[in-house]
Coordinates of C-alpha atoms in Angstrom, one line a residue:
M9 CA 0.1 0.1 0.0
R10 CA 2.8 2.2 0.9
R11 CA 4.6 1.3 -2.3
R12 CA 1.4 2.2 -4.2
R13 CA 1.2 5.5 -2.4
Y14 CA 4.9 6.0 -3.0
W15 CA 4.7 5.3 -6.6
Y16 CA 1.5 7.4 -7.0
T17 CA 3.1 10.1 -5.2
F18 CA 6.2 9.7 -7.4
F19 CA 4.1 9.7 -10.6
L20 CA 2.2 12.7 -9.3
F21 CA 5.5 14.7 -9.0
I22 CA 6.7 13.5 -12.2
S23 CA 3.5 14.6 -13.9
L24 CA 3.5 18.0 -12.1
G25 CA 7.1 18.5 -13.3
V26 CA 6.3 17.6 -16.8
F27 CA 3.3 19.9 -16.5
V28 CA 5.4 22.8 -15.0
I29 CA 8.1 22.2 -17.6
G30 CA 5.5 22.1 -20.4
T31 CA 3.9 25.2 -19.1
G32 CA 7.2 27.0 -18.8
R33 CA 7.9 26.1 -22.2
T34 CA 4.5 27.2 -23.2
E35 CA 4.8 30.3 -21.4
G36 CA 8.4 30.9 -22.8
R37 CA 7.2 30.1 -26.2
G38 CA 4.4 32.5 -25.8
N39 CA 6.6 35.1 -24.3
Q40 CA 9.2 34.5 -27.1
Q41 CA 6.4 35.0 -29.7
K42 CA 5.2 38.0 -28.0
K43 CA 8.8 39.3 -28.3
V44 CA 8.8 38.3 -32.0
D45 CA 5.5 40.0 -32.7
A46 CA 6.5 43.2 -30.7
Q47 CA 9.9 43.4 -32.7
T48 CA 7.7 42.8 -36.0
E49 CA 5.5 45.5 -35.1
Q50 CA 8.2 47.6 -34.3
I51 CA 10.0 47.0 -37.6
K52 CA 6.8 47.6 -39.3
Q53 CA 6.4 50.7 -37.5
M54 CA 9.8 51.8 -38.5
E55 CA 9.4 50.9 -42.1
Q56 CA 6.1 52.8 -42.3
T57 CA 7.9 55.9 -40.6
E58 CA 10.7 55.7 -42.9
Q59 CA 8.4 55.2 -46.1
V60 CA 6.5 58.4 -44.9
A61 CA 9.7 60.3 -44.4
D62 CA 10.8 59.2 -47.7
K63 CA 7.6 60.2 -49.4
Q64 CA 7.6 63.5 -47.6
E65 CA 11.5 64.2 -48.8
S66 CA 10.6 63.0 -52.2
W67 CA 7.6 65.5 -52.4
E68 CA 9.7 68.2 -51.0
T69 CA 12.6 67.4 -53.4
L70 CA 9.9 67.5 -56.2
E71 CA 8.5 70.8 -55.2
S72 CA 12.0 72.3 -55.1
I73 CA 12.8 71.0 -58.6
S74 CA 9.5 71.5 -60.3
G75 CA 7.4 73.8 -58.1
P76 CA 5.2 76.5 -59.4
E77 CA 8.0 79.3 -59.0
S78 CA 10.6 77.1 -60.9
V79 CA 8.1 76.5 -63.8
V80 CA 7.3 80.3 -64.0
Q81 CA 11.0 81.0 -64.1
E82 CA 11.7 78.5 -66.9
T83 CA 8.6 79.4 -69.1
E84 CA 8.8 83.1 -68.4
P85 CA 12.5 84.2 -69.2
K86 CA 13.8 87.5 -67.7
E87 CA 13.6 90.6 -70.0
T88 CA 17.0 91.7 -71.1
E89 CA 18.1 95.0 -72.5
P90 CA 18.9 95.0 -76.1
S91 CA 22.6 94.7 -76.8
Y92 CA 22.5 97.2 -79.6
S93 CA 21.0 100.7 -80.0
P94 CA 18.0 101.4 -82.2
V95 CA 19.1 102.4 -85.7
P96 CA 18.2 106.1 -86.4
E97 CA 16.3 106.9 -89.5
S98 CA 18.6 107.6 -92.1
S99 CA 18.8 111.4 -93.3
P100 CA 18.3 112.6 -96.9
L101 CA 21.2 112.6 -99.0
F102 CA 20.5 116.1 -100.2
P103 CA 18.9 118.8 -98.1
D104 CA 16.1 120.9 -99.6
D105 CA 18.4 123.8 -100.3
F106 CA 21.4 121.7 -101.2
Q107 CA 23.5 123.4 -98.4
E108 CA 26.8 122.1 -97.6
V109 CA 26.6 119.8 -101.0
L110 CA 29.3 119.7 -103.6
F111 CA 28.7 118.4 -107.2
V112 CA 32.0 117.3 -109.2
G113 CA 31.3 116.2 -112.8
D114 CA 31.3 117.0 -116.6
S115 CA 28.9 118.8 -118.8
R116 CA 25.9 117.1 -117.3
T117 CA 26.6 118.6 -114.0
V118 CA 27.1 121.9 -115.4
G119 CA 23.4 121.5 -117.0
L120 CA 22.3 120.8 -113.5
Y121 CA 24.0 123.9 -112.2
E122 CA 22.6 126.3 -115.0
Y123 CA 19.1 125.0 -115.1
G124 CA 18.4 122.8 -112.1
Q125 CA 17.9 125.7 -109.4
M126 CA 20.2 123.9 -107.1
G127 CA 20.0 126.5 -104.2
E128 CA 23.2 126.8 -102.3
A129 CA 25.2 124.0 -103.8
D130 CA 28.8 124.2 -104.7
V131 CA 29.8 122.9 -108.3
F132 CA 33.1 121.8 -109.5
A133 CA 32.3 121.0 -113.2
D134 CA 33.5 121.4 -116.7
S135 CA 32.4 120.1 -120.1
G136 CA 35.7 118.1 -120.6
M137 CA 36.1 117.0 -117.2
S138 CA 37.2 113.4 -116.7
V139 CA 39.2 111.3 -113.9
F140 CA 42.4 111.9 -115.7
N141 CA 42.2 115.7 -115.5
L142 CA 40.0 116.0 -112.4
W143 CA 42.8 117.0 -110.1
D144 CA 44.8 119.3 -112.4
S145 CA 41.8 121.3 -113.6
R146 CA 41.1 124.8 -112.2
I147 CA 37.4 126.0 -112.4
S148 CA 36.0 129.3 -111.5
F149 CA 34.5 128.4 -108.1
S150 CA 31.6 130.4 -106.5
N151 CA 32.4 133.4 -108.6
D152 CA 35.8 133.6 -107.2
E153 CA 39.3 132.7 -108.5
K154 CA 39.9 129.7 -110.2
K155 CA 40.5 126.8 -107.9
T156 CA 41.6 123.0 -107.9
L157 CA 39.4 120.4 -106.5
E158 CA 42.0 119.8 -103.8
Q159 CA 41.7 123.4 -102.8
V160 CA 37.9 123.4 -102.7
L161 CA 38.1 120.2 -100.6
T162 CA 40.5 121.8 -98.2
E163 CA 38.9 125.1 -97.6
N164 CA 35.3 123.8 -97.3
R165 CA 33.3 121.1 -95.4
Y166 CA 30.4 119.1 -97.0
G167 CA 27.8 116.9 -95.8
T168 CA 27.4 115.4 -99.3
I169 CA 29.5 115.0 -102.4
H170 CA 27.8 114.0 -105.6
V171 CA 30.3 112.7 -108.2
M172 CA 29.2 111.9 -111.8
L173 CA 32.0 111.1 -114.3
G174 CA 32.6 108.7 -116.9
I175 CA 31.1 109.8 -120.4
N176 CA 34.5 111.5 -121.4
E177 CA 36.4 108.4 -120.3
L178 CA 34.8 106.1 -122.6
G179 CA 37.4 106.7 -125.2
Y180 CA 40.2 105.1 -122.7
S181 CA 40.8 101.8 -121.4
M182 CA 37.9 100.7 -119.1
E183 CA 40.4 99.3 -116.6
Q184 CA 42.5 102.3 -116.5
S185 CA 39.6 104.6 -116.3
I186 CA 37.9 102.6 -113.3
E187 CA 41.2 102.6 -111.5
K188 CA 41.5 106.4 -111.7
Y189 CA 37.9 106.8 -110.8
R190 CA 38.5 104.6 -107.5
E191 CA 41.5 106.7 -106.6
S192 CA 39.6 109.9 -107.0
V193 CA 36.8 108.7 -104.8
E194 CA 39.3 107.5 -102.2
K195 CA 41.1 110.8 -102.2
I196 CA 37.7 112.5 -101.9
Q197 CA 36.9 110.3 -98.7
A198 CA 40.2 111.0 -97.2
M199 CA 39.7 114.8 -97.5
Q200 CA 36.1 114.8 -96.5
P201 CA 35.9 111.8 -94.0
D202 CA 32.5 113.1 -92.6
A203 CA 30.8 113.6 -96.0
K204 CA 28.4 111.2 -97.8
V205 CA 29.9 110.4 -101.0
V206 CA 27.1 109.8 -103.7
L207 CA 28.3 108.0 -107.0
G208 CA 25.9 109.1 -110.0
A209 CA 25.5 106.8 -112.9
N210 CA 26.2 108.4 -116.3
L211 CA 23.3 109.5 -118.4
H212 CA 22.3 107.4 -121.3
V213 CA 22.4 108.6 -124.9
T214 CA 19.6 108.3 -127.3
A215 CA 19.1 105.0 -129.5
E216 CA 20.2 106.9 -132.6
K217 CA 23.3 108.2 -131.1
S218 CA 24.3 105.2 -129.5
A219 CA 23.9 103.1 -132.8
K220 CA 26.5 105.5 -134.6
S221 CA 29.4 105.0 -132.4
T222 CA 31.4 102.0 -131.2
V223 CA 32.7 104.0 -128.3
Y224 CA 30.0 106.4 -127.0
N225 CA 27.1 104.0 -126.8
N226 CA 25.0 102.6 -124.1
Q227 CA 26.3 99.3 -123.9
R228 CA 29.9 101.0 -122.9
I229 CA 27.8 103.4 -120.7
D230 CA 26.0 100.6 -118.8
A231 CA 29.4 98.6 -118.5
F232 CA 31.0 101.8 -116.8
N233 CA 27.9 102.4 -114.6
L234 CA 28.1 98.9 -113.4
E235 CA 31.9 99.3 -112.5
I236 CA 30.9 102.5 -110.7
K237 CA 28.5 100.7 -108.7
K238 CA 31.0 98.2 -107.7
V239 CA 33.5 100.9 -106.5
G240 CA 30.6 102.3 -104.5
D241 CA 30.0 99.0 -102.7
E242 CA 33.7 98.7 -102.1
L243 CA 34.2 102.1 -100.6
D244 CA 31.0 102.3 -98.8
C245 CA 29.4 105.0 -101.0
Y246 CA 26.0 105.6 -102.2
Y247 CA 25.0 104.9 -105.8
I248 CA 22.1 106.4 -107.7
D249 CA 21.0 106.1 -111.3
V250 CA 18.8 108.8 -112.9
N251 CA 18.2 106.9 -116.3
K252 CA 15.0 105.5 -115.0
I253 CA 13.2 108.7 -115.3
F254 CA 14.6 109.6 -118.9
D255 CA 14.9 106.2 -120.6
D256 CA 12.4 104.8 -123.0
E257 CA 11.3 101.5 -123.0
K258 CA 14.5 100.0 -124.4
G259 CA 16.9 101.6 -122.1
N260 CA 17.9 104.5 -124.3
L261 CA 17.6 108.0 -123.5
S262 CA 14.1 109.0 -124.8
K263 CA 14.6 111.3 -127.7
E264 CA 11.7 113.8 -126.4
Y265 CA 14.0 114.8 -123.8
S266 CA 17.1 115.7 -125.9
T267 CA 18.2 117.5 -129.1
D268 CA 21.8 116.6 -129.5
G269 CA 21.2 112.9 -128.3
S270 CA 23.7 113.3 -125.3
H271 CA 22.1 116.0 -123.0
I272 CA 18.5 116.6 -121.6
L273 CA 16.8 119.8 -122.6
G274 CA 17.0 122.6 -120.0
K275 CA 13.6 122.5 -118.7
Y276 CA 14.0 118.6 -117.7
Y277 CA 16.9 119.5 -115.3
A278 CA 14.5 120.4 -112.8
D279 CA 12.9 117.1 -112.7
W280 CA 16.5 115.6 -112.2
V281 CA 16.8 117.9 -109.3
Q282 CA 13.4 116.8 -107.9
W283 CA 14.3 113.2 -108.1
M284 CA 17.7 113.7 -106.2
L285 CA 15.7 115.6 -103.4
A286 CA 13.5 112.3 -103.0
R287 CA 16.6 110.0 -102.5

């Protein structure tokens, strides 16, 4: 009986120990699981916090890069001052009274002076004038003593200088004539650096006169005028061609404007002057 009680008691203690151990293990497992769950929850919270922070940081970065102010700055560039000054309106080549204007030329320029009512213009011109005798010629200037062109350019200052030469040069080599022409224009520019130099095209002759000569014809006049225009381009001069108002439909001096085939009638020089004033 005692043995049975002893074994019963022993068995009870063994069972109780197993229960306690099992319960401890269960509780340990429970506590461990709770720790694991708590850590997992903490990690999740940390991840969520980091994600929120990352999102906030990304949003702030995005705003700093492409926010409304930045977009406005990119789409609305700043206004800047122009790096150049506005170009003023160009003044006319010839003032109404031709004040401070010098005309240099041959018989066509003499006609302008005598019939064109050119106001206060100065004129250095002669019927036989050419680039070959331009600087040696002495002309009665402004009802005064005869002077050379060099004297005139030295003693006076001009705003505009009109040069029309070439008809008397047609009997010379075209190349030599143009070279002398260029040298003359360069000298005028050197002596009057502030003046506008205007190169006038030579007036055509009538078709009848042009057909009678192999030298003084409109083909050679056109060739010479073309070379004058090139000189003007090279030396930064103005070039004007009055033939458009006196030519017929074939490009010859209209015979209704001339009696000798080379010069226009006196009454038409006023039209020439008005045409120049409109330039």
